[in-house]
Structure formats: C-alpha cells, structure tokens
Short mmCIF file of C-alpha atoms and ligand atoms in Angstrom, two decimals:
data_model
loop_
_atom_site.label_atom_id
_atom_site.label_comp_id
_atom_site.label_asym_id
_atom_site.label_seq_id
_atom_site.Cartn_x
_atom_site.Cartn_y
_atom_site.Cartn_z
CA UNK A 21 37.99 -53.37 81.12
CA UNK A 22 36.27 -56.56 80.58
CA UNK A 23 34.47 -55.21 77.82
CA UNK A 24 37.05 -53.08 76.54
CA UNK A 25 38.99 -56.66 75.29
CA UNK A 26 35.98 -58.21 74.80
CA UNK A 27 35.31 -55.44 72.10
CA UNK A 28 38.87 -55.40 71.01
CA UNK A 29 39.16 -59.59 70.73
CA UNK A 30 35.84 -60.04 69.11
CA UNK A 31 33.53 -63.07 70.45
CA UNK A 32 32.00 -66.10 68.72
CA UNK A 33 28.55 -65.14 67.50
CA UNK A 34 26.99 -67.91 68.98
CA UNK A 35 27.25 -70.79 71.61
CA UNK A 36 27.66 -73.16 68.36
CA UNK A 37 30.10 -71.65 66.90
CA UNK A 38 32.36 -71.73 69.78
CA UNK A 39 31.97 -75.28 69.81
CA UNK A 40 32.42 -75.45 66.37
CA UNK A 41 35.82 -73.61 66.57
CA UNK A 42 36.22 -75.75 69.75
CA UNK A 43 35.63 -79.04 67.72
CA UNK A 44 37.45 -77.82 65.11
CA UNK A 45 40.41 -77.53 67.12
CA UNK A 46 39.65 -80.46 68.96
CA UNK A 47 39.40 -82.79 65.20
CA UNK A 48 42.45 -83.15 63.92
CA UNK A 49 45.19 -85.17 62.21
CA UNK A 50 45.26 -86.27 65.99
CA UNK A 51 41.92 -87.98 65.00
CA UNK A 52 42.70 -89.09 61.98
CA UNK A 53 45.79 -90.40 61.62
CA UNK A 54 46.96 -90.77 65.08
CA UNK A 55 44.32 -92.32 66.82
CA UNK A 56 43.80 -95.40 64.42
CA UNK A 57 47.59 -95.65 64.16
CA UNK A 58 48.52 -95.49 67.61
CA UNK A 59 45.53 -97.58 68.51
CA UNK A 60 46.67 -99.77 65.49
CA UNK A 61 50.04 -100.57 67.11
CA UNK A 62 49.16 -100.69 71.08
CA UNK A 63 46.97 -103.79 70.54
CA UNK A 64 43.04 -101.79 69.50
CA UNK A 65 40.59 -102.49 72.06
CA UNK A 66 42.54 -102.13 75.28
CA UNK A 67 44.11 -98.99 74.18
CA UNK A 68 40.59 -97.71 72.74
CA UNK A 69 39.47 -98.27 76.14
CA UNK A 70 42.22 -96.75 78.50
CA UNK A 71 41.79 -93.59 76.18
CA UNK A 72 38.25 -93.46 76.66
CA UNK A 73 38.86 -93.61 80.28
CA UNK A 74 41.14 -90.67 79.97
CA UNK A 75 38.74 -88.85 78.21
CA UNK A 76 36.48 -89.06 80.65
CA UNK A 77 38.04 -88.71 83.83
CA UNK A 78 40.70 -86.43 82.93
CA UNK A 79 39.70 -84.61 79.59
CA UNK A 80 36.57 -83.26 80.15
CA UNK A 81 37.14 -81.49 83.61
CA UNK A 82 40.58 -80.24 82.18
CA UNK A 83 38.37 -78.83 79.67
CA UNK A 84 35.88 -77.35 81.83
CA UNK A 85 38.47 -75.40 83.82
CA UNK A 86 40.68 -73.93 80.62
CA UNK A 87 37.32 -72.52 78.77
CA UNK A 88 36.63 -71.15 82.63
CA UNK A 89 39.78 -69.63 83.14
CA UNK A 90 39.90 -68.32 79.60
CA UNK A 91 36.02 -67.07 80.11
CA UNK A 92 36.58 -65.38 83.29
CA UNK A 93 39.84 -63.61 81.92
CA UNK A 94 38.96 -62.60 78.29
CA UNK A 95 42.02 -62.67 77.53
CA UNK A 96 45.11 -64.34 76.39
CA UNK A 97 45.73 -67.56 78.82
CA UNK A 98 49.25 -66.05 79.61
CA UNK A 99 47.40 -62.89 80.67
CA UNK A 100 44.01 -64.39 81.92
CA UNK A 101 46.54 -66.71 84.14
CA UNK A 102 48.36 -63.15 85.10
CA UNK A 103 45.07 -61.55 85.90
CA UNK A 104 43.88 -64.55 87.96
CA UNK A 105 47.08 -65.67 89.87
CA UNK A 106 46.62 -61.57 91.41
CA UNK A 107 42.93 -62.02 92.13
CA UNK A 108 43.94 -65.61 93.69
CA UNK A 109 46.75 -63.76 95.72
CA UNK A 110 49.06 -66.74 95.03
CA UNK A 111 52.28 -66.97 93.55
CA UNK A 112 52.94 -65.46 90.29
CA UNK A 113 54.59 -69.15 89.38
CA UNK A 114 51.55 -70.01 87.99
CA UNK A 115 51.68 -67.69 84.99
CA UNK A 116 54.21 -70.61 83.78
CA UNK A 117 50.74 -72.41 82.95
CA UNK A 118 50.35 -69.81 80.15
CA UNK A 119 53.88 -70.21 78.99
CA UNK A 120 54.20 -73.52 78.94
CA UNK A 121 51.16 -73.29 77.00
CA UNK A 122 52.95 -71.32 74.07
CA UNK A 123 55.81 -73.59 73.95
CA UNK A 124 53.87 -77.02 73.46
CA UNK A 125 52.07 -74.72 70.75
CA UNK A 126 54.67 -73.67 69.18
CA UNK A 127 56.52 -77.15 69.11
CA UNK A 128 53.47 -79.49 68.07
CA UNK A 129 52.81 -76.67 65.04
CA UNK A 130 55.94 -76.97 64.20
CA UNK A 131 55.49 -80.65 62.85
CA UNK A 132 51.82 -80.59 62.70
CA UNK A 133 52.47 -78.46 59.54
CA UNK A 134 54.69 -81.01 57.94
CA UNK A 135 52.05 -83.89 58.47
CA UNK A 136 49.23 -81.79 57.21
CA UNK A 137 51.62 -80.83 54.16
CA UNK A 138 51.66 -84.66 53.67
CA UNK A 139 47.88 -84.84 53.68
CA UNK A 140 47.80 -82.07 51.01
CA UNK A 141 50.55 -83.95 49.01
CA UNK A 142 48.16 -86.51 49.08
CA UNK A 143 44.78 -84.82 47.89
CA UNK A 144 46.80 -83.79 44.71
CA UNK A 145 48.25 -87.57 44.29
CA UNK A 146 45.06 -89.19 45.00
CA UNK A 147 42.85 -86.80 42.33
CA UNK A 148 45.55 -87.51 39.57
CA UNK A 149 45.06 -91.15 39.92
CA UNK A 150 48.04 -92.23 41.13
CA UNK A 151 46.98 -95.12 43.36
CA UNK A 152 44.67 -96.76 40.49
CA UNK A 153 45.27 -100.04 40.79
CA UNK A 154 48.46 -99.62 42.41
CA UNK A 155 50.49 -102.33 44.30
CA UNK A 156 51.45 -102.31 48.02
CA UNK A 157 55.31 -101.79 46.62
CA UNK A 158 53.84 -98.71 44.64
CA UNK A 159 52.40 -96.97 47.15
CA UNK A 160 54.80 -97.79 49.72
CA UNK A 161 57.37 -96.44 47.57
CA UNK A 162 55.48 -93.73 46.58
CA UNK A 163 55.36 -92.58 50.47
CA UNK A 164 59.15 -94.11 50.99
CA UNK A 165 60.37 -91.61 47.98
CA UNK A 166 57.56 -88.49 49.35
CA UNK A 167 59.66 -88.83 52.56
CA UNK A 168 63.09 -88.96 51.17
CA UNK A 169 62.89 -86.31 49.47
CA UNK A 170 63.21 -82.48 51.52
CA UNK A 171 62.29 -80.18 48.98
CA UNK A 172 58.94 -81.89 48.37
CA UNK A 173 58.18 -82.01 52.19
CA UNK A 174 59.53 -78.06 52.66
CA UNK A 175 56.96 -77.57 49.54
CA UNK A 176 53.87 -78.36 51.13
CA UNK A 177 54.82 -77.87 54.95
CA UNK A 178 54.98 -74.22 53.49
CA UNK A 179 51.92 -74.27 51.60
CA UNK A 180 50.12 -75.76 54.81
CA UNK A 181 51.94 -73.20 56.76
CA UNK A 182 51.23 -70.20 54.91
CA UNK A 183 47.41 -70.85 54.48
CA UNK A 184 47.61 -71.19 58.34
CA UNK A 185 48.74 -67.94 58.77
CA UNK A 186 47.18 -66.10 55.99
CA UNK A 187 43.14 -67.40 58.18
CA UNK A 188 45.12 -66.73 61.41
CA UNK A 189 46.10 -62.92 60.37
CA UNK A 190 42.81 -62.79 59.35
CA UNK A 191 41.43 -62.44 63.23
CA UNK A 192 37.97 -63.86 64.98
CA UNK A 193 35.47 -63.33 62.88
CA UNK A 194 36.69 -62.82 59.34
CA UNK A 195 39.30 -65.91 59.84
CA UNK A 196 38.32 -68.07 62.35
CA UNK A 197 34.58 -68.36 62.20
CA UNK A 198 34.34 -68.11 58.44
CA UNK A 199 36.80 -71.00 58.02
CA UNK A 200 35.10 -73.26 60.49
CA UNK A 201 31.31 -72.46 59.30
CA UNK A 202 32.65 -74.20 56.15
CA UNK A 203 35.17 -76.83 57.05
CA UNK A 204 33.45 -78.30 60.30
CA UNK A 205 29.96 -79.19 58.48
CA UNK A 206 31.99 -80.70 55.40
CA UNK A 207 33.97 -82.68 57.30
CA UNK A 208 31.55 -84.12 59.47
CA UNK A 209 29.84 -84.75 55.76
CA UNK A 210 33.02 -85.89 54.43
CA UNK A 211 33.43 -88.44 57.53
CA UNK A 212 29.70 -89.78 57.21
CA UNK A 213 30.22 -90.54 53.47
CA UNK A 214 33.22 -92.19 54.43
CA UNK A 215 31.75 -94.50 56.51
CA UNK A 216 29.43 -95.71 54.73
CA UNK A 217 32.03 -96.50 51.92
CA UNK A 218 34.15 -98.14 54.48
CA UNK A 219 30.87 -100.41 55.96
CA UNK A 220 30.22 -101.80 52.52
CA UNK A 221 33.91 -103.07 52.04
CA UNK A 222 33.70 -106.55 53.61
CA UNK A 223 36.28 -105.50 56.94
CA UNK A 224 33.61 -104.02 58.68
CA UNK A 225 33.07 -106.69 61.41
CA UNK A 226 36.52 -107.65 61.83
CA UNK A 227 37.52 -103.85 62.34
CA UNK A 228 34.98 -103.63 65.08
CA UNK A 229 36.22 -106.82 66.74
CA UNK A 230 39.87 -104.69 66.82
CA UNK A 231 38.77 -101.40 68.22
CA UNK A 232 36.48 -103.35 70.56
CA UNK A 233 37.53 -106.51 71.96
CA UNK A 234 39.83 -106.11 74.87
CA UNK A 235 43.27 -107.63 75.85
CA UNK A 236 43.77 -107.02 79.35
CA UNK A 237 47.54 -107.15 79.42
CA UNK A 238 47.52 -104.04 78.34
CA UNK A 239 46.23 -102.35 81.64
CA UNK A 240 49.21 -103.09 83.53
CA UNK A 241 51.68 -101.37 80.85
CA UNK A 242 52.13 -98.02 82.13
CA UNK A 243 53.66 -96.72 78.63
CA UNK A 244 50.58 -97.33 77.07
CA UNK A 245 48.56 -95.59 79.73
CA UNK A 246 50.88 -92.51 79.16
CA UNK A 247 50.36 -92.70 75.16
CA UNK A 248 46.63 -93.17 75.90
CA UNK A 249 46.70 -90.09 78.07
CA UNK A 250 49.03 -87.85 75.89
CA UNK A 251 46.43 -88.92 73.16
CA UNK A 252 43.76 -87.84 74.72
CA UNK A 253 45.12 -84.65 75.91
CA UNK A 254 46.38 -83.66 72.32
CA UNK A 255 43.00 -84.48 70.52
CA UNK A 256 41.07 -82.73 72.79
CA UNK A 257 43.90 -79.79 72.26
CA UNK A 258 44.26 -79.27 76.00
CA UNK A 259 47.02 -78.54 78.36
CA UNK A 260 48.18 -75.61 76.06
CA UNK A 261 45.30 -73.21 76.78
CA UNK A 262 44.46 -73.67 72.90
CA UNK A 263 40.58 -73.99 75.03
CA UNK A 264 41.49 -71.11 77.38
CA UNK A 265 41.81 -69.21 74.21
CA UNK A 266 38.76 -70.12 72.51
CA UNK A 267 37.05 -69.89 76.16
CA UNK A 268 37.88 -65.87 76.69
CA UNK A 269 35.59 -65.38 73.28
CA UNK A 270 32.75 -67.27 73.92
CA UNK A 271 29.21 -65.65 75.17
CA UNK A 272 28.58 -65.41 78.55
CA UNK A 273 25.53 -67.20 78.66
CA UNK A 274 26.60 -70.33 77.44
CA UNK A 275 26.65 -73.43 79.78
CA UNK A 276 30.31 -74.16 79.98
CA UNK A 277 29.44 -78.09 81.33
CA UNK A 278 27.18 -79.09 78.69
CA UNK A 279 28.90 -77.10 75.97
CA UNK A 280 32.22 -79.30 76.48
CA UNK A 281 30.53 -82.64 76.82
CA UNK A 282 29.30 -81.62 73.12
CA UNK A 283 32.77 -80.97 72.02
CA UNK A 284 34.29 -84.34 73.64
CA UNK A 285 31.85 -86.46 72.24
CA UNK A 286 31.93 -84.46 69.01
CA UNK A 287 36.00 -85.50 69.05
CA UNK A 288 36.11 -88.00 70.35
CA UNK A 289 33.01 -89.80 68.06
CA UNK A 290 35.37 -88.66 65.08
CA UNK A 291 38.46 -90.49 66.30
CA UNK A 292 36.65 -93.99 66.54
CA UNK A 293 34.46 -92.74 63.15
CA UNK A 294 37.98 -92.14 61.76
CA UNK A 295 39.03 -95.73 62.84
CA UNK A 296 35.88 -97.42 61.72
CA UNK A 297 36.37 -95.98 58.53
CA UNK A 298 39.59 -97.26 58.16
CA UNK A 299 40.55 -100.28 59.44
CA UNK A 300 37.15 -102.31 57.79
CA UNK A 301 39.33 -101.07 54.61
CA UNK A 302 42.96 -102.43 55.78
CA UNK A 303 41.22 -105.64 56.95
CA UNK A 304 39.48 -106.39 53.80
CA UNK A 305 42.66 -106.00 51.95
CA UNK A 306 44.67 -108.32 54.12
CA UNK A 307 47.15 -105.23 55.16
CA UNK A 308 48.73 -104.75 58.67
CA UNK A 309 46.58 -102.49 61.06
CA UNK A 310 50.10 -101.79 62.85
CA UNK A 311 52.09 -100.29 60.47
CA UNK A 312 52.45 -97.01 62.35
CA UNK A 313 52.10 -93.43 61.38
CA UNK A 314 52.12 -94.45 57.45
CA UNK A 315 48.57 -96.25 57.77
CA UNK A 316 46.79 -93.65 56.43
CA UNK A 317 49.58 -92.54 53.67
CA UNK A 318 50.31 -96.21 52.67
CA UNK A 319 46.77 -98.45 53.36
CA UNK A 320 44.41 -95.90 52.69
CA UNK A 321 45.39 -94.63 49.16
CA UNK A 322 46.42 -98.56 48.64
CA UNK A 323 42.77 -99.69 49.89
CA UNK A 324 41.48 -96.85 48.03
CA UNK A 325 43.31 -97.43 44.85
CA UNK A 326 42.03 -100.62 44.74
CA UNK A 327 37.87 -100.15 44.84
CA UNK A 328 35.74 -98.58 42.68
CA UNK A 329 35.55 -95.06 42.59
CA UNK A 330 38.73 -94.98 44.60
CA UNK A 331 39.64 -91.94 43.39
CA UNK A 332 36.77 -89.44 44.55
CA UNK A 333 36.63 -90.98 47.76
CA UNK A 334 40.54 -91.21 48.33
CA UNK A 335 40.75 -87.41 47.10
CA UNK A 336 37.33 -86.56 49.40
CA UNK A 337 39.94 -88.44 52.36
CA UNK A 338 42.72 -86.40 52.13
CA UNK A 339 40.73 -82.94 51.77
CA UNK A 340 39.03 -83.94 55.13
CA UNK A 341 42.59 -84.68 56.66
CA UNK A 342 43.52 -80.75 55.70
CA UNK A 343 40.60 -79.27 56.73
CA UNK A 344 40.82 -80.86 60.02
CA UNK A 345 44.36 -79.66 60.25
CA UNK A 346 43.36 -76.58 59.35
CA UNK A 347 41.39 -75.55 62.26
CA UNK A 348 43.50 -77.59 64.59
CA UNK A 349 46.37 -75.52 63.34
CA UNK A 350 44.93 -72.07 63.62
CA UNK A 351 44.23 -72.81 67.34
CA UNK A 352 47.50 -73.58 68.13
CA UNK A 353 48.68 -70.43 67.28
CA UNK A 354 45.86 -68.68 69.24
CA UNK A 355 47.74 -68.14 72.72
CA UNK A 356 50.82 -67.15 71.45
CA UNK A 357 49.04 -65.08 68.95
CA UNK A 358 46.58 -63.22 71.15
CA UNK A 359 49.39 -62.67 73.99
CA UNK A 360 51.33 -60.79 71.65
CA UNK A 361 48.61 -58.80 69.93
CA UNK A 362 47.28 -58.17 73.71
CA UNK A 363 50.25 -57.17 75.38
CA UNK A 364 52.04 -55.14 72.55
CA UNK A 365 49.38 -54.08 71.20
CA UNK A 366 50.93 -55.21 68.13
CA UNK A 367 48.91 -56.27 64.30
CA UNK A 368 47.90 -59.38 64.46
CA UNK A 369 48.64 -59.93 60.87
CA UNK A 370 52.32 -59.02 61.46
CA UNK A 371 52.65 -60.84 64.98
CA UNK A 372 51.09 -64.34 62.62
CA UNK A 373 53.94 -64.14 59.97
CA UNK A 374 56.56 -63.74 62.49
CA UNK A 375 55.55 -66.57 64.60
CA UNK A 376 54.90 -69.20 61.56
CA UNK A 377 58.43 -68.03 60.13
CA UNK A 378 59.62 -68.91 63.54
CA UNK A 379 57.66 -72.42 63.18
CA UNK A 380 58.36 -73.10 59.96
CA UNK A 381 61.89 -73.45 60.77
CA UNK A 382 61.53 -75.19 63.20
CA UNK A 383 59.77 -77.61 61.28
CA UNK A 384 62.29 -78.05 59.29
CA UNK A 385 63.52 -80.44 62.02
CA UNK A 386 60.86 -82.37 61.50
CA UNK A 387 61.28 -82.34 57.44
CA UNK A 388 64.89 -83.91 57.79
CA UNK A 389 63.50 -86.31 60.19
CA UNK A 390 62.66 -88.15 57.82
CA UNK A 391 65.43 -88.22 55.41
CA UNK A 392 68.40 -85.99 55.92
CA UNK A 393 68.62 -86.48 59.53
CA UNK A 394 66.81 -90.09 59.79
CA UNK A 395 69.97 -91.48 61.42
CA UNK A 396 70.27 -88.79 63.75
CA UNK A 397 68.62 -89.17 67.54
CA UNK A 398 68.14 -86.81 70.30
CA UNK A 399 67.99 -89.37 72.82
CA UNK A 400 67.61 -92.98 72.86
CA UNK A 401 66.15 -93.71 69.17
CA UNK A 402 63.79 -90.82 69.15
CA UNK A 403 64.51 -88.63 66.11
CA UNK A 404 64.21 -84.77 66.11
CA UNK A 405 60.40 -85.76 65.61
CA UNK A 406 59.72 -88.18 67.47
CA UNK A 407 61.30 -86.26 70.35
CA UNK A 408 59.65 -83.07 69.79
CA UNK A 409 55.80 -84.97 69.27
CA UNK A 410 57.14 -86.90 72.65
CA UNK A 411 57.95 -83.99 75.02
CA UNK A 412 55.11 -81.75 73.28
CA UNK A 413 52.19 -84.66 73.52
CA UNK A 414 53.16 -86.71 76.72
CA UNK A 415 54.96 -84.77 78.95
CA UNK A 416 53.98 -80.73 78.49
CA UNK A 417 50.68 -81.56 77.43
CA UNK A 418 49.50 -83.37 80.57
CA UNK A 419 52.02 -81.19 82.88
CA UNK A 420 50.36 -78.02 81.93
CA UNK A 421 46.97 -79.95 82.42
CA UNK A 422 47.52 -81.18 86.00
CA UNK A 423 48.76 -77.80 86.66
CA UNK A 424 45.40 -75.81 85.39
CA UNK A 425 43.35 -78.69 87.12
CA UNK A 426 45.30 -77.86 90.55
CA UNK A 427 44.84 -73.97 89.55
CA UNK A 428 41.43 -73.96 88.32
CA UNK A 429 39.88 -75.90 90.94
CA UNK A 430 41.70 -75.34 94.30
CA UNK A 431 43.05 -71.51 94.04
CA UNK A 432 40.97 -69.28 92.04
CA UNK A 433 38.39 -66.99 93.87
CA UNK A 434 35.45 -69.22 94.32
CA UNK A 435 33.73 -66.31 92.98
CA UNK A 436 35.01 -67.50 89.75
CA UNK A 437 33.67 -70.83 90.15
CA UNK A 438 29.79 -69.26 91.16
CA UNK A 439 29.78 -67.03 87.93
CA UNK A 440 31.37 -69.40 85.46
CA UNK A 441 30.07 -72.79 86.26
CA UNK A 442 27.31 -72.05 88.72
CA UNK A 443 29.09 -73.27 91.45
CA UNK A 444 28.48 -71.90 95.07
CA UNK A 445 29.15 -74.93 97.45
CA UNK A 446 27.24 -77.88 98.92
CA UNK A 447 27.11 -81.34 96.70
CA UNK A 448 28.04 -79.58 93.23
CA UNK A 449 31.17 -78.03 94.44
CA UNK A 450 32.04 -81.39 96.26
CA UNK A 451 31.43 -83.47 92.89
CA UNK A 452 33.60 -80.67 90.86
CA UNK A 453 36.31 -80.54 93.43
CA UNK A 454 36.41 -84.31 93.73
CA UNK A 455 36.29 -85.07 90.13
CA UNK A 456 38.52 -81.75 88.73
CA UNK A 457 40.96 -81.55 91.70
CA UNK A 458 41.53 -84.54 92.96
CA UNK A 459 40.33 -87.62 90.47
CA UNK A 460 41.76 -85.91 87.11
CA UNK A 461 45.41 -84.45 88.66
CA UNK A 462 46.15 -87.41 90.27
CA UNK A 463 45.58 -89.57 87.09
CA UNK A 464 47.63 -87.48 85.32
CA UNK A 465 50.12 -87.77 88.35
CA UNK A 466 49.61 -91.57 88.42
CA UNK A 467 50.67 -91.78 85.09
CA UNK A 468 53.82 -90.24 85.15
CA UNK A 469 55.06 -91.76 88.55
CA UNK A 470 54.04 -95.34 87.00
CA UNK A 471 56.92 -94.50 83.60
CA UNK A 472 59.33 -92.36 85.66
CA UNK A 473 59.62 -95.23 88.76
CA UNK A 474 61.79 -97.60 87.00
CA UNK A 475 63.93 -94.54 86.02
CA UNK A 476 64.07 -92.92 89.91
CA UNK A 477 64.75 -96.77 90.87
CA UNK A 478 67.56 -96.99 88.25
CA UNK A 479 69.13 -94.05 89.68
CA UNK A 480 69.09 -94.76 93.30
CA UNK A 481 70.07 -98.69 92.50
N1 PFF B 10 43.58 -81.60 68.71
C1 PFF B 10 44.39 -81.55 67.51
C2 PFF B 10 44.33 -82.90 66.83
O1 PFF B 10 43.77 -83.84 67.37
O2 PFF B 10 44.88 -83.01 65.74
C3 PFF B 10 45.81 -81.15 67.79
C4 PFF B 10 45.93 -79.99 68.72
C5 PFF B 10 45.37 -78.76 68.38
C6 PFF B 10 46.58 -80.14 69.93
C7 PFF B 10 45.43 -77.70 69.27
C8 PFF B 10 46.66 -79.11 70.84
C9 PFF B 10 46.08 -77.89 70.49
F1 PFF B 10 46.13 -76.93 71.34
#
C-alpha cells in the first residue's frame, strides 16, 4: 500500500530537493516583507530575538514531527493523520489536525495571492522606471492609488493566482520540482546580490544596531510574543501540514533531524538577509523603519529609485518577492490538494482550478480591504484582512502546531518514532520527548494563556 501511493504521489528525487521544496515553502513574502515590517514596528532587536527563540524551541521540533507524520503516512496529512490516529488507537478527534490544516491553507492563500499580485505589480513598475528619482509623495501615492483601486488588485491577484495553479496542476515532478530547481538557486542569488547593494549604501551599521540591539521591555509584552510566535510558525509554513505534505514525498533515507535544521536556518538566514538588505537602505535615506506592511512597496522602490542603477536592482527585488511567493503558494495548496486527489481519486489538474476559484474569491475580501471595504471591521479595527492574516497566522497556525506536537510525540506508535527519527528509548527519546512534547506545546500554550488572561479576567470581573 505504502508503495502503491508512493508510486501514485511521486517523491522528491533527492534529499535536496525536498529541502529545496521545503525552503521554498518555508521563504516567502513571510520573509520578505513581513519579517522586516513586523520587526520594523515591534521595536527590531527584541522582537528579532523572541522570534529566534521561537524558532528554536518551538519551530524546529514542530517541524520534525509534521515531515514524520507526513513520512510515515505517505499521504495527504488529513489521511496520514486518519491512518495514524487508527494505528495510535486514539480518538479519531485528531484527524481535526489535518483539517484545520486545510482551512489555515486555504485562508492565508487567499490573501497571500493578493500580496504577491502586489509584488508582481511592482516588478512591472519598477522595470518601466517609475520610481527614477521619485519623491516619497510619489511613491507613496503611487502605492496609496495601487491600493485604491480594485480592478488593478483583482488584475494581478489573478495573474498570481492562476500561475499558482497552472505549476500546482502540474503535479510533483513536472510542477513542483521543476519550479523550485529554478526559483530557489536564483533567489538565494538574487538575495546575495542584494546584499551587497544594500552594504555599500551608508545604513549598513545603523540597520544592524536595529535588528540587533535589544530593548528589554519588550519581553514582558505578551502580544508581541504571540506575533513573534505566529511569525515564526507562518515562515517556517507549519501548523498546516504544508511540511506533512512535503514530508510523505521525501526518500526514506534521509535524516529527518538534520534535514530540517538545514531548512530553518536556510529560512530563517533569509528573513534577517531580507532585513539586512533593507533597512541599511531606509536608514540611509532618513525613512521610517515602522511604517508597516508598505515598507517594502513604499521605501524600497523609494530607496531604490533614488541610487544608481535603481532600476535593475529594484526590478531584480520584486522578481525575488514572486518567486518566493511562488513556491510558498504552491505548498499551501498541497494538503488540500493531495486529500482530494487521494481520496476521490479525482485529476489533480481539475481538483487545482476548483480550489483557487474557491480562493480567489475569497481573496477578494482581502482586495476590498483595502479600498472598497477599508471602513469596514470584523471585530475591533481588524479589517476583513487583517482578521483573516490574524486568525490564520496567530491562532490556527500555532493551535494546529501544539496539537501535532502533543500527537506526534506522546500518541503515535513508538514504532513510528524508531523508524522515522531513530528513536528507540533511553537519553534520545528523553531529549525528544522533553524538547517536542513538553518544552515546544507548552510555549505555544504559554503564549496564548499570557493574551487570552486579561480577556478570561474581563469576563469573570
Ligand atoms: N512560509 C511562507 C512565508 O513565509 O511566506 C508562508 C506559508 C507557506 C505559510 C506555506 C504556511 C504554509 F503552509
């Protein structure tokens, strides 16, 4: 049976390429234009560091178990979840992991689409020189009018969304691992040159000061703990089973412990690459490094605009921004995608178009966000957005992580744990259980009692 789906999913050719596919889902527009923005407006340092910490202590093992689950299953995570929860003998509730899964998926694609859309806008603005010498007021109005304006944003969410689907349809090897053998090495090319543009522009030191030097007050505010958590959860694309999906096609030989270090330092070297290349620019044009999600539609094609050869390198930006999204996108469709094609036995091809219709339209919530519907908020001031990013990134995210930690470490058959990870008791299964099932679920856990205490106390007061 086993190799019947392995035969019928296809597998990733190689170790590498699974954590190419893996980093490739794992870089993202959560790299590169959340990170530095969110670390932009939650003080730098402090925030770099709390996220680092959440990397580490929560990310990786997450990470370990999801590519274990998916590996032993070879399957879909709703199924592989299905197959285990029998083997386990425990309650069939768990199968919600898998579910849960499909919904974050399907609601962070939903506006991932329209952001990448923007990032396309932006290659084809940037190439025909329209931030040349522009002013702050240009550009900003540039991205003010971009925004206000619907039809442009349904335009290239679209665009984004149909090139998503047309690789997706594609399947495994033909899509997937075509796609990333290009992007990933371009983009890590793309990033390097980059950098070394971004060194030479006089902001260097004082961007490394930001990202680096510590406030402490910030370790006592529990909302940026959570946004430093959800953060880390969404760039490393986990708490979905976007890894449990890659992790049923990759080659049973592979190391699963070493091979996801590679892909969280991979990610996470690209976020703080993506901020070092950056900020050095904002600084050394006197902009603010907390203007929020338009830093890198507003500063960078302003800081761009404004050095030589601004427009090759402000183009080069904004293709690295889609190709990232790119692979980030196809794996969010993956669980959904591979459930359905499983179960039904239904063409992949077909099963893609119906679920990015189904997304798209969704997006369009998203779209009118930002004009239309700017006024309009689900709850407190959160628009349709901000609410759907919000429940997707800091509250499914890390629920359906704490949930495969719990899973993954405590309840399936230790067999599972001997032929995946090389696990059979004694001092490694201590460390794993310690660090996986008890250190990374109750961090998670700690986080979310610390934001929802005032609100329990407010309702019992
Ligand atoms: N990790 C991607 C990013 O940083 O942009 C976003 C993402 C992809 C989140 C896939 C979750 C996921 F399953």
């Amino acid at each position: 049976m086993a190799i019947a789906s392995e035969n019928r999913r296809g597998m990733w050719s190689s170790r590498w390429l699974f954590i190419l596919a893996a980093a490739g889902s794992a870089v993202g527009i959560g790299n590169i234009w959340k990170f530095p923005y969110i670390a932009g407006e939650n003080g730098g340092g402090a925030f770099v560091l709390i996220y680092l910490v959440c990397v580490g202590v929560v990310g990786i093992p997450i990470m370990i178990t999801e590519v274990m689950i998916g590996r032993e299953g070879r399957s879909s995570p709703i199924i592989a979840m299905r197959q285990l929860t029998q083997r386990a003998r425990c309650s069939p509730a768990w199968v919600m992991i898998g579910w849960m899964g499909v919904l974050a998926g399907f609601l962070i694609l939903s506006y991932y689409a329209v952001i990448a859309g923007w990032a396309m806008n932006y290659i084809w603005l940037s190439a025909s020189g329209a931030f040349e010498s522009a002013t702050a007021q240009n550009v900003g109005a540039t991205f003010d009018n971009f925004l206000a304006n619907p039809w442009q944003l349904i335009f290239w969410q679209t665009l984004f969304m149909v090139l998503t689907i047309w690789i997706v349809g594609k399947g495994v090897s033909r899509g997937l691992e075509t796609a990333i053998r290009w992007f990933m090495p371009l983009l890590f090319i793309l990033l390097v040159i980059l950098l070394g543009y971004s060194l030479n522009s006089g902001g260097f030191e004082q961007a490394f000061n930001f990202l680096f030097e510590i406030d402490a007050s910030a370790f006592t505010d529990p909302e940026i703990w959570l946004l430093a958590m959800g953060q880390s959860f969404f760039t490393l694309s986990l708490g979905m089973g976007a890894m449990m999906a890659y992790g049923a096609y990759v080659p049973q030989d592979a190391g699963i412990g070493s091979t996801v270090l590679t892909i969280a330092v991979l990610d996470t070297s690209v976020a703080v690459a993506a901020g070092l290349a950056i900020f050095p620019i904002v600084f050394a044009n006197g902009l603010d490094a907390a203007q929020g999600p338009g830093l890198m539609f507003v500063t960078v094609p302003l800081a761009f605009g404004q050095l030589p050869l601004g427009i090759i390198f402000g183009t080069l930006f904004f293709i690295l921004v889609t190709f990232a999204a790119l692979t980030s996108a196809i794996s969010l469709t993956e669980p959904a995608l591979a459930y359905l094609v499983e179960e039904y036995n239904a063409k992949r091809k077909r099963v893609a178009i119906s679920l990015g219709v189904m997304c798209w339209i969704l997006g369009l919530g998203t779209v009118f966000s930002f004009n239309l519907l700017a006024d309009f908020s689900v709850v407190g001031d959160l628009t349709i957005f901000d609410f759907v990013d919000y429940v997707s990134q800091n509250i499914l995210l890390p629920l359906g992580g704490l949930l495969i930690a719990v899973f993954g470490v405590w309840l399936v058959p230790k067999e599972v744990l001997v032929r995946q990870l090389g696990i059979s008791g004694g001092f490694k299964l201590f460390v794993w259980r310690l660090v996986g099932g008890v250190i990374a679920p109750l961090g998670v856990l700690a986080i979310f009692i610390n934001i929802l205490w005032p609100l329990i106390q407010g309702v019992f007061s």
